[in-house]
């Protein structure tokens, strides 16, 4: 792609917007100059969409163009340093890996995010250095705060979004809030009809076995999706409350997959067309029950909560193969089921002292049980294979944290102890394949010193853990062609991280330097079965990873133009004995969001982000450059219309190269990201501020997928 053309167009567009707005501001209508008496004076203040505090970015979703985005996962992908995987199942923060995700005070996962509508969101904050009050898993936090009310009132929103990607997608939503006296109630329902398209290819060679293979796969999905939920909050008195919340997402997919494969095994060459008829159901439900009480005798706030989550997935596939342009023959009938139930309970106590000290302590217990059932009938071999795998994990945790301020120095020091007991076995086996019991200690320390009223410097150290999600620990596998499958890995272990960082803040601008080391990081790998001539692609634990980053956050405002800019210089190095070390060089991530307040209450947003070529030791990835635009207008105070164009220049190709286990590979992913959408939202009633409270119960809910 010629980079100069997009840059020229961007500059021209910016100059046009600037000149247009400046001209409009300087023009004064003749009718406005008169001696008429002023009946009312209204003082208004433009609220910033982005704010920066010590490198933590906070986004005002409710009062910006972002509330028109049809789903929360796509909304997160538009935020600085946040990246979304091509299958939209994995969220990362640049230089930080997978973040913890919170909705209010509850730790959640990708399914909860999919079950949350953007119209229900007040703010989103990207916390780069989470304190010990957040659990040990994760090096950063995405905190989503929802909108609720203090006063007796109600608000209802009805929204319709028409999205034009490669195929047409439609989002219809209903969101309502009601508060009367001590009761507050919320409900939402969304009906989505989606047609996502995806395509990717992998070209790989096994040098020692003299094997070369390449496949191209594409699929168009017809998806029916229902997202709904409700919550009840009862305020007993000023300090005590009770709350209950439930959310769910029901999804059915039908997706025929077409694959062309070339395979050369020594002197034998085959061209294979693979067609599979697939149907899938993914149902998720999550519920919370929370109670908070102030123990006045010891001036301590008590919180206790319970949480139950369930995720079910059924996948059925009928596969046919056509070798060398002959005819299609049935290959396999695959039926796979996965179910996971997670229950957890926790207790937290918080005591505040008169000398600005704050002591927090508590404990948690959670248990997760999953079942993976696979039934495969092979037509070519005329045999049936049944695999039934059960997994169980128990986590117990206790923590304490002390925070406060001594003169100009604010501090937070915490310690968390976690015990994990894991077992996994096939039902036909007498003894478990997986049997682990380990205990770890996770310290977190943060110091912050105010130099003066405009400058601040902080120092952070944290040890954390990242555990695989439950689906990754199953025996689920996806058939691509006769020579290639994607599989989960029941032997995956957790990743341990140590990180130290320092941030300097000057007004709303900041610079941060950080260094981290990972033990047992998780990445993709190849495993070749010579007897069956099948390549398996799955996640494994690598040996180690280290990285150094320099992060600049540079927001500023000039008249009607507000811009937020992020620049992150990153040097990462991944190492493993099974992988060939290619090269490791620094790369740059950059992000810019530009908001223009135009006349007649129009808002125009131009944002872009990019990555230079990434060389991380084992993996090499291509550069990216993506531009998004949006124009928003509110009519009659109740109608909001937004026209958006995402990935304007259709930069949709992602590539990745690596060599592992004597297998060299080049993968190419085509992302269905070019989109034009029209959003119309009608709202009535009024809600102000927030009273609704909830707190995290399950610290592993992000792993339910």
XYZ file of C-alpha atoms in Angstrom:
705
model
C 0.000 0.000 0.000
C 1.245 3.461 -0.892
C 1.459 5.270 2.451
C 1.702 8.728 0.895
C -1.774 8.718 -0.638
C -3.592 8.138 2.689
C -1.442 10.784 4.380
C -2.191 13.337 1.656
C -5.907 12.647 1.896
C -5.796 12.939 5.691
C -3.994 16.276 5.542
C -6.451 17.606 2.972
C -9.404 16.501 5.053
C -7.996 18.064 8.211
C -7.311 21.360 6.467
C -10.865 21.407 5.088
C -12.408 20.812 8.526
C -10.186 23.427 10.138
C -10.946 26.098 7.543
C -14.669 25.318 7.546
C -15.017 25.528 11.332
C -12.858 28.645 11.595
C -14.953 30.411 8.964
C -18.163 29.444 10.717
C -16.901 30.694 14.071
C -15.888 34.087 12.629
C -19.234 34.678 10.883
C -21.812 36.580 12.928
C -25.381 36.592 11.616
C -26.761 40.087 11.169
C -29.921 39.198 13.055
C -27.910 38.390 16.156
C -26.733 42.009 16.628
C -29.554 43.756 18.428
C -30.503 45.510 21.625
C -32.867 42.747 22.735
C -32.782 41.882 26.416
C -31.135 38.572 27.337
C -33.664 36.313 29.025
C -31.239 33.552 29.993
C -27.507 32.956 30.221
C -26.277 29.364 29.864
C -22.699 28.516 30.815
C -21.548 25.281 29.177
C -18.313 23.349 29.301
C -17.131 20.858 26.704
C -16.345 17.576 28.404
C -13.230 15.865 27.112
C -13.715 12.473 25.542
C -10.206 11.364 26.626
C -8.369 12.211 29.858
C -4.895 11.060 30.896
C -3.681 10.478 34.477
C -0.255 8.870 34.971
C -0.587 7.114 31.630
C -4.080 5.783 32.415
C -6.530 6.795 29.679
C -10.198 7.385 30.548
C -12.823 7.630 27.789
C -16.195 9.341 28.181
C -18.390 6.994 26.135
C -21.808 8.332 27.155
C -21.180 11.862 25.826
C -19.242 10.998 22.679
C -19.696 9.490 19.257
C -18.538 6.138 20.669
C -21.965 5.393 22.181
C -23.273 4.796 18.648
C -20.990 1.799 18.011
C -23.251 -1.275 17.869
C -21.240 -3.611 20.129
C -18.814 -3.195 22.994
C -16.030 -5.381 21.569
C -15.747 -3.152 18.486
C -15.871 -0.117 20.784
C -12.857 -1.370 22.756
C -10.932 -1.892 19.508
C -11.181 1.858 18.805
C -9.435 2.879 22.021
C -5.734 3.740 22.370
C -3.337 0.765 22.825
C -6.232 -1.745 22.671
C -6.055 -4.409 19.946
C -8.641 -6.987 18.919
C -7.729 -10.329 17.353
C -9.028 -11.142 13.867
C -11.594 -13.611 15.289
C -12.747 -11.021 17.886
C -12.195 -13.537 20.692
C -9.067 -12.025 22.214
C -8.282 -8.505 23.493
C -4.742 -7.259 24.147
C -3.167 -4.004 25.314
C -0.030 -3.031 23.387
C 3.037 -3.962 25.419
C 0.869 -5.440 28.209
C -0.684 -8.613 26.813
C -4.196 -9.684 27.804
C -5.801 -7.219 30.245
C -8.194 -7.840 33.089
C -11.657 -6.566 32.138
C -14.002 -5.120 34.735
C -17.613 -4.026 34.390
C -18.103 -1.720 37.376
C -16.342 -3.683 40.149
C -16.816 -7.105 38.600
C -14.112 -8.982 36.760
C -15.515 -10.350 33.510
C -14.474 -11.924 30.230
C -15.096 -11.591 26.521
C -18.569 -13.141 26.808
C -19.656 -10.538 29.373
C -18.323 -7.782 27.113
C -20.348 -9.203 24.224
C -23.425 -9.204 26.477
C -23.012 -5.498 27.342
C -24.461 -2.812 25.074
C -22.509 0.461 24.514
C -25.636 2.492 25.337
C -25.258 1.212 28.911
C -21.654 2.436 29.311
C -20.655 5.675 31.028
C -16.837 5.517 30.874
C -13.995 3.134 30.015
C -10.588 3.440 31.683
C -7.363 1.724 30.594
C -5.307 1.243 33.781
C -1.675 0.513 32.964
C -0.484 -0.224 36.541
C -3.315 -1.859 38.503
C -2.865 -1.928 42.281
C -3.114 -4.967 44.544
C -6.869 -4.519 44.952
C -7.080 -6.040 41.469
C -6.280 -9.742 41.426
C -2.940 -11.204 40.419
C -3.990 -12.114 36.895
C -3.147 -9.461 34.323
C -0.706 -6.562 33.865
C -3.342 -3.987 32.908
C -7.054 -3.401 33.512
C -9.870 -2.214 31.252
C -12.458 -0.766 33.653
C -15.966 -0.280 32.198
C -18.354 1.845 34.279
C -22.063 1.683 33.541
C -24.691 4.424 33.749
C -27.142 4.415 36.662
C -29.295 6.957 38.492
C -29.565 8.658 41.883
C -32.937 10.333 41.445
C -36.425 8.996 40.813
C -36.469 8.911 37.050
C -36.408 6.707 33.982
C -34.710 6.540 30.625
C -35.333 4.370 27.578
C -33.286 4.140 24.392
C -34.176 2.416 21.147
C -31.360 2.055 18.624
C -30.954 0.748 15.096
C -27.598 0.263 13.370
C -27.227 -0.760 9.735
C -23.679 -1.975 9.052
C -22.275 -2.584 5.581
C -19.105 -4.689 5.550
C -18.499 -7.406 2.994
C -22.044 -8.425 3.918
C -24.942 -6.601 5.552
C -25.285 -6.631 9.364
C -28.119 -5.274 11.482
C -28.266 -4.371 15.195
C -31.576 -3.563 16.923
C -31.451 -2.626 20.617
C -33.628 -1.634 23.561
C -32.208 -0.266 26.832
C -34.195 0.971 29.842
C -33.516 2.256 33.370
C -35.984 3.034 36.150
C -35.512 4.265 39.741
C -38.117 4.780 42.453
C -37.230 5.473 46.085
C -34.723 2.809 47.183
C -35.188 0.541 44.156
C -33.326 0.799 40.878
C -33.934 -1.468 37.887
C -32.222 -1.883 34.518
C -32.974 -4.025 31.480
C -31.654 -4.400 27.943
C -32.521 -6.515 24.928
C -30.725 -6.658 21.583
C -31.579 -8.654 18.493
C -28.723 -8.841 15.968
C -28.631 -10.410 12.510
C -25.002 -10.668 11.412
C -23.189 -12.054 8.385
C -19.453 -11.988 9.193
C -16.938 -13.121 6.578
C -13.411 -14.377 7.194
C -10.520 -15.733 5.201
C -6.986 -16.877 5.944
C -4.210 -19.015 4.526
C -1.125 -20.784 5.854
C 1.877 -21.839 3.762
C 4.226 -24.170 5.657
C 7.184 -26.489 4.992
C 8.662 -29.315 7.085
C 12.289 -29.488 6.020
C 13.304 -32.888 7.438
C 10.168 -34.655 6.200
C 10.274 -33.017 2.742
C 6.693 -31.779 3.106
C 5.244 -28.576 1.673
C 1.634 -27.556 2.086
C -0.588 -24.552 1.640
C -4.271 -23.951 2.237
C -6.704 -21.086 1.626
C -9.922 -21.064 3.616
C -12.930 -18.740 3.586
C -16.286 -18.755 5.362
C -19.438 -16.649 5.469
C -21.470 -17.007 8.641
C -25.180 -16.434 9.141
C -25.546 -15.498 12.792
C -28.582 -14.906 14.980
C -27.633 -13.254 18.247
C -29.741 -12.246 21.238
C -28.214 -10.167 24.021
C -30.276 -9.432 27.111
C -29.926 -8.731 30.802
C -31.348 -7.060 33.857
C -30.289 -5.756 37.240
C -31.936 -4.814 40.538
C -30.349 -2.567 43.173
C -31.865 -1.902 46.606
C -30.301 0.716 48.859
C -30.983 -0.271 52.460
C -29.461 2.908 53.912
C -26.572 5.281 53.150
C -23.936 2.579 53.735
C -25.687 -0.747 53.028
C -27.072 -2.156 49.786
C -28.184 -5.339 48.048
C -27.911 -6.013 44.299
C -28.675 -8.726 41.793
C -27.663 -8.792 38.130
C -27.971 -11.297 35.286
C -26.764 -11.067 31.681
C -26.898 -13.487 28.782
C -25.960 -13.923 25.147
C -27.521 -16.595 22.926
C -25.923 -17.182 19.549
C -26.525 -19.600 16.685
C -24.230 -19.817 13.640
C -24.365 -21.638 10.339
C -21.151 -21.364 8.347
C -20.115 -23.480 5.378
C -16.320 -23.439 4.983
C -14.518 -23.774 1.642
C -10.837 -24.747 1.664
C -8.353 -25.302 -1.150
C -5.236 -27.238 -0.162
C -2.018 -28.107 -1.954
C 0.032 -30.789 -0.221
C 3.359 -32.303 -1.288
C 4.722 -35.193 0.754
C 8.057 -36.156 -0.813
C 7.009 -37.267 -4.342
C 3.251 -37.379 -3.704
C 1.262 -34.275 -4.600
C -2.429 -33.631 -3.956
C -4.829 -30.774 -4.625
C -7.795 -31.035 -2.286
C -11.062 -29.118 -2.142
C -12.654 -29.374 1.307
C -16.228 -28.364 2.007
C -17.715 -28.509 5.498
C -21.245 -27.729 6.595
C -21.041 -26.346 10.132
C -23.563 -25.317 12.762
C -22.761 -23.909 16.163
C -24.542 -22.768 19.305
C -22.875 -20.626 21.960
C -24.922 -19.740 25.035
C -23.590 -17.743 27.960
C -25.235 -16.657 31.213
C -23.726 -14.824 34.171
C -25.385 -13.836 37.475
C -24.273 -11.877 40.568
C -25.692 -11.595 44.074
C -24.001 -8.952 46.250
C -24.489 -7.552 49.751
C -22.592 -4.695 51.401
C -22.836 -3.542 55.026
C -21.076 -0.960 57.174
C -19.912 -2.374 60.547
C -19.986 0.869 62.490
C -18.516 -0.527 65.700
C -15.115 -1.027 64.017
C -15.653 1.465 61.153
C -15.252 -1.247 58.509
C -17.085 -1.788 55.242
C -18.009 -5.453 54.632
C -18.762 -6.863 51.201
C -19.814 -10.396 50.366
C -20.858 -11.743 46.996
C -21.664 -14.858 45.010
C -21.427 -15.465 41.291
C -22.495 -18.243 38.924
C -21.533 -18.469 35.242
C -22.249 -21.025 32.553
C -20.971 -21.324 28.986
C -22.153 -23.948 26.498
C -20.921 -24.589 22.977
C -22.155 -27.190 20.510
C -20.345 -27.592 17.183
C -21.419 -29.960 14.430
C -19.532 -30.422 11.145
C -20.098 -32.619 8.099
C -16.904 -32.656 6.016
C -16.381 -33.643 2.377
C -13.140 -33.804 0.372
C -12.451 -33.717 -3.371
C -8.977 -35.009 -4.278
C -7.384 -33.826 -7.543
C -10.581 -32.574 -9.140
C -12.444 -35.898 -9.010
C -15.610 -35.860 -6.881
C -16.622 -34.984 -3.339
C -16.643 -37.847 -0.847
C -17.751 -37.772 2.768
C -14.745 -37.530 5.082
C -15.904 -36.960 8.660
C -18.983 -36.287 10.762
C -17.833 -34.305 13.809
C -19.938 -33.465 16.872
C -18.343 -31.601 19.776
C -19.836 -30.256 22.972
C -18.235 -28.086 25.631
C -19.781 -26.960 28.919
C -18.236 -25.091 31.850
C -19.839 -24.078 35.157
C -18.107 -21.635 37.484
C -19.218 -20.771 41.016
C -17.425 -18.383 43.340
C -17.865 -16.536 46.602
C -15.805 -13.821 48.206
C -15.572 -11.519 51.206
C -13.829 -8.109 51.357
C -13.274 -5.765 54.281
C -12.082 -2.169 54.071
C -11.125 0.025 56.999
C -10.202 3.704 56.691
C -8.096 5.423 59.329
C -8.074 9.109 60.253
C -4.493 9.590 59.057
C -5.517 8.916 55.411
C -4.504 5.271 55.662
C -6.703 2.605 54.079
C -6.488 -1.119 54.897
C -8.134 -3.723 52.648
C -8.167 -7.473 53.160
C -10.280 -10.439 52.141
C -10.512 -13.859 50.563
C -12.034 -15.764 47.659
C -12.930 -19.312 46.731
C -13.939 -20.440 43.248
C -14.492 -23.748 41.523
C -14.824 -24.499 37.804
C -15.941 -27.751 36.187
C -15.918 -28.367 32.439
C -16.858 -31.276 30.188
C -15.599 -31.762 26.625
C -17.346 -34.413 24.547
C -16.075 -35.231 21.063
C -17.647 -37.773 18.711
C -16.029 -38.218 15.269
C -17.023 -40.708 12.595
C -14.393 -41.174 9.859
C -16.037 -42.300 6.603
C -12.726 -43.121 4.917
C -11.580 -45.428 7.751
C -15.142 -46.465 8.712
C -14.396 -45.966 12.401
C -15.774 -43.899 15.254
C -13.732 -41.998 17.840
C -15.235 -40.778 21.105
C -13.336 -38.617 23.587
C -14.813 -37.419 26.874
C -12.619 -35.149 28.954
C -13.446 -33.702 32.393
C -11.617 -30.773 33.955
C -11.826 -29.286 37.432
C -10.048 -26.320 38.974
C -10.258 -24.848 42.467
C -8.768 -21.498 43.465
C -8.377 -20.100 46.977
C -6.971 -16.620 47.562
C -6.300 -14.239 50.431
C -4.993 -10.680 50.144
C -4.177 -7.556 52.097
C -3.340 -4.050 50.930
C -2.348 -0.859 52.728
C -2.509 2.495 50.977
C -2.184 6.070 52.078
C -0.216 9.289 51.865
C 2.810 10.536 53.815
C 3.499 14.201 53.055
C 3.970 14.385 49.267
C 4.299 10.637 48.729
C 1.286 8.432 48.048
C 1.814 4.704 48.337
C 0.057 1.388 47.894
C 1.559 -1.942 49.014
C -0.247 -5.228 48.745
C 0.322 -8.963 48.965
C -1.819 -11.739 47.539
C -1.517 -15.503 48.137
C -3.233 -17.900 45.737
C -3.535 -21.700 45.809
C -4.610 -23.563 42.672
C -5.644 -27.202 42.459
C -6.158 -28.595 38.926
C -7.166 -32.047 37.725
C -8.122 -33.352 34.287
C -8.821 -36.845 32.988
C -10.511 -38.785 30.211
C -13.467 -40.734 31.583
C -12.035 -44.008 30.311
C -8.768 -43.492 32.229
C -8.248 -44.665 35.783
C -5.894 -41.869 36.803
C -5.854 -38.172 35.871
C -3.622 -36.855 33.071
C -3.416 -33.452 34.761
C -2.829 -33.213 38.492
C -1.391 -29.900 39.732
C -1.398 -28.149 43.072
C 0.617 -24.950 43.471
C 0.725 -21.870 45.680
C 2.104 -18.472 44.638
C 2.694 -15.099 46.272
C 2.056 -11.908 44.288
C 3.388 -8.590 45.635
C 2.413 -5.195 44.201
C 3.971 -1.874 45.223
C 3.340 1.640 43.940
C 4.864 4.969 45.019
C 3.821 8.345 43.653
C 5.377 11.723 44.497
C 4.034 15.141 43.553
C 6.904 17.415 42.463
C 4.591 20.424 42.257
C 1.008 21.161 41.220
C 1.687 20.172 37.595
C 4.307 17.404 37.841
C 4.154 13.926 39.296
C 6.419 10.880 39.189
C 5.521 7.290 40.112
C 7.316 3.947 40.470
C 5.592 0.551 40.215
C 6.490 -3.101 40.716
C 4.102 -6.032 40.235
C 4.161 -9.786 39.914
C 1.189 -11.291 38.109
C -0.151 -14.489 36.546
C -2.091 -15.254 33.368
C -4.094 -18.478 33.226
C -5.489 -20.075 30.033
C -9.222 -19.777 29.418
C -11.236 -22.920 30.029
C -11.936 -23.655 26.353
C -8.183 -23.770 25.690
C -7.912 -26.573 28.265
C -10.427 -28.830 26.483
C -10.057 -31.441 23.725
C -11.998 -29.400 21.129
C -10.441 -29.416 17.626
C -11.406 -27.831 14.283
C -10.929 -29.724 11.000
C -9.404 -27.573 8.226
C -8.331 -30.172 5.635
C -7.088 -33.809 5.611
C -3.625 -32.643 6.679
C -4.318 -29.815 9.145
C -6.353 -29.256 12.343
C -6.615 -26.546 15.001
C -6.658 -28.001 18.517
C -6.816 -26.982 22.161
C -4.147 -28.081 24.641
C -5.073 -29.715 27.946
C -1.441 -29.324 29.115
C -1.321 -25.517 28.951
C 0.073 -23.911 32.102
C -0.071 -20.376 33.489
C 2.303 -17.552 32.563
C 4.138 -15.673 35.326
C 5.122 -12.031 34.884
C 7.418 -9.591 36.689
C 7.276 -5.921 35.704
C 8.774 -2.659 36.886
C 7.804 0.742 35.486
C 8.055 4.468 36.106
C 5.786 7.280 34.885
C 6.358 11.038 34.716
C 3.228 13.194 34.384
C 3.183 16.859 33.362
C -0.345 18.310 33.368
C -2.282 15.894 31.140
C 0.779 14.562 29.296
C 2.882 11.615 30.428
C 5.864 9.451 29.543
C 6.321 5.944 30.902
C 9.158 3.424 30.733
C 8.637 -0.225 31.697
C 10.504 -3.529 31.620
C 8.964 -6.980 32.014
C 9.877 -10.663 31.995
C 7.468 -13.524 31.292
C 7.993 -17.163 32.255
C 6.060 -19.783 30.216
C 4.322 -17.354 27.806
C 1.667 -18.893 25.533
C 2.059 -18.790 21.729
C 1.134 -20.864 18.665
C 3.106 -23.952 17.693
C 3.118 -26.812 15.162
C 3.099 -30.523 16.029
C 3.441 -33.007 13.127
C 2.207 -36.606 13.358
C 4.290 -38.537 10.820
C 2.217 -41.724 11.038
C -1.077 -39.993 10.224
C 0.449 -37.200 8.093
C -1.480 -34.587 10.116
C -0.236 -31.199 11.279
C -1.749 -29.884 14.525
C -1.720 -26.162 15.236
C -2.177 -25.299 18.913
C -1.021 -23.090 21.773
C 1.925 -24.172 23.925
C 3.999 -22.672 26.729
C 7.202 -21.119 25.388
C 10.342 -20.792 27.494
C 10.558 -17.046 28.196
C 9.793 -13.542 26.962
C 11.094 -10.094 27.860
C 10.274 -6.579 26.755
C 11.105 -2.895 27.140
C 8.689 -0.104 26.224
C 8.606 3.696 26.161
C 5.083 5.141 26.146
C 4.135 8.759 25.360
C 0.578 10.047 25.945
C 0.174 13.484 24.332
C -3.326 15.005 24.414
C -4.049 18.666 23.672
C -6.926 20.966 22.770
C -7.047 23.930 20.405
C -10.371 25.752 20.133
C -12.826 23.263 18.556
C -10.174 20.555 17.995
C -9.350 17.980 20.669
C -6.747 15.325 19.978
C -5.406 12.352 21.936
C -2.140 10.794 20.782
C -0.286 7.680 21.930
C 3.175 6.585 20.833
C 4.678 3.377 22.213
C 8.199 2.238 21.282
C 8.480 -1.493 22.037
C 11.318 -4.000 22.049
C 10.187 -7.607 22.651
C 12.138 -10.853 22.636
C 10.534 -14.319 22.641
C 12.694 -17.426 23.100
C 12.088 -21.186 23.060
C 14.292 -24.216 22.210
C 11.695 -25.487 19.706
C 11.639 -22.193 17.758
C 14.163 -20.698 15.372
C 15.288 -17.272 16.553
C 14.737 -14.937 13.581
C 15.343 -11.359 14.658
C 14.341 -8.956 17.401
C 14.043 -5.237 16.678
C 12.139 -2.289 18.171
C 8.792 -1.384 16.625
C 6.353 1.503 17.014
C 2.652 1.629 17.838
C 0.934 4.970 17.217
C -2.634 6.165 17.759
C -4.379 9.469 17.193
C -7.986 10.443 17.896
C -9.104 13.852 16.610
C -12.497 15.300 17.519
C -13.837 18.456 15.852
C -16.806 20.350 17.298
C -18.335 21.869 14.169
C -21.161 24.420 13.860
C -24.799 23.424 14.365
C -23.744 20.769 16.926
C -22.082 18.468 14.421
C -19.201 16.337 15.727
C -16.600 14.926 13.362
C -14.101 12.313 14.559
C -11.018 11.219 12.655
C -8.873 8.517 14.234
C -6.046 6.336 13.002
C -3.630 3.812 14.425
C -0.718 1.839 13.087
C 2.087 -0.581 13.790
C 5.444 -0.713 12.099
C 6.968 -4.079 11.182
C 7.188 -6.266 14.285
C 10.160 -8.578 14.831
C 9.883 -10.306 18.206
C 12.584 -12.955 18.001
C 10.315 -15.840 16.937
C 7.412 -14.048 15.225
C 7.518 -11.457 12.449
C 4.388 -9.496 11.559
C 3.623 -6.964 8.843
C 3.001 -3.214 9.407
C -0.588 -1.949 9.717
C -2.262 1.423 9.174
C -6.016 1.896 9.807
C -8.137 5.065 9.493
C -11.669 5.533 10.906
C -14.088 8.445 10.477
C -17.446 9.366 12.043
C -19.903 12.257 11.802
C -22.533 12.643 14.542
C -25.477 14.977 15.112
C -28.236 15.177 17.753
C -31.657 16.365 16.586
C -34.428 17.679 18.853
C -32.466 16.470 21.919
C -33.857 12.943 21.502
C -32.598 11.696 18.139
C -28.930 10.908 17.592
C -27.637 9.991 14.144
C -24.094 8.836 13.384
C -22.488 7.993 10.051
C -19.266 5.983 10.380
C -16.645 4.678 7.999
C -14.123 2.249 9.472
C -10.862 1.140 7.883
C -11.273 3.749 5.165
C -8.338 2.564 3.053
C -9.215 -1.150 3.320
C -5.984 -2.187 5.013
C -7.284 -5.640 5.919
C -4.311 -8.023 5.560
C -2.313 -9.343 8.528
C 0.691 -11.627 8.024
C 2.821 -13.645 10.418
C 6.010 -15.670 9.878
C 7.773 -18.083 12.246
C 9.677 -21.400 12.367
C 8.863 -23.913 15.116
C 9.620 -27.639 15.437
C 11.400 -27.670 12.071
C 8.284 -26.174 10.450
C 8.511 -22.797 8.746
C 5.242 -20.975 8.215
C 3.776 -17.868 6.644
C 0.185 -17.082 7.639
C -2.080 -14.516 6.033
C -5.310 -13.280 7.623
C -7.856 -11.124 5.789
C -9.911 -9.095 8.261
C -13.467 -8.014 7.417
C -12.909 -4.554 8.898
C -13.887 -2.112 6.126
C -17.307 -0.879 7.207
C -19.869 1.835 6.564
C -22.563 2.068 9.230
C -25.558 4.268 9.986
C -26.743 4.502 13.586
C -30.068 6.014 14.695
C -30.926 6.255 18.392
C -34.083 7.612 20.038
C -34.116 8.263 23.800
C -36.715 9.564 26.223
C -36.698 10.152 29.983
C -33.639 11.324 31.915
C -31.051 9.707 34.191
C -28.303 11.488 36.152
C -25.200 10.323 38.025
C -24.940 6.855 39.551
C -26.012 4.903 42.603
C -25.809 1.315 41.388
C -22.910 -0.647 42.868
C -21.502 -4.085 42.269
C -18.235 -5.724 43.088
C -16.117 -8.477 41.618
C -16.936 -11.960 42.820
C -15.479 -14.364 40.283
C -11.850 -13.645 39.477
C -11.760 -16.235 36.682
C -14.837 -15.207 34.674
C -12.626 -13.877 31.886
C -11.508 -17.465 31.262
C -15.046 -18.672 30.407
C -14.776 -19.086 26.653
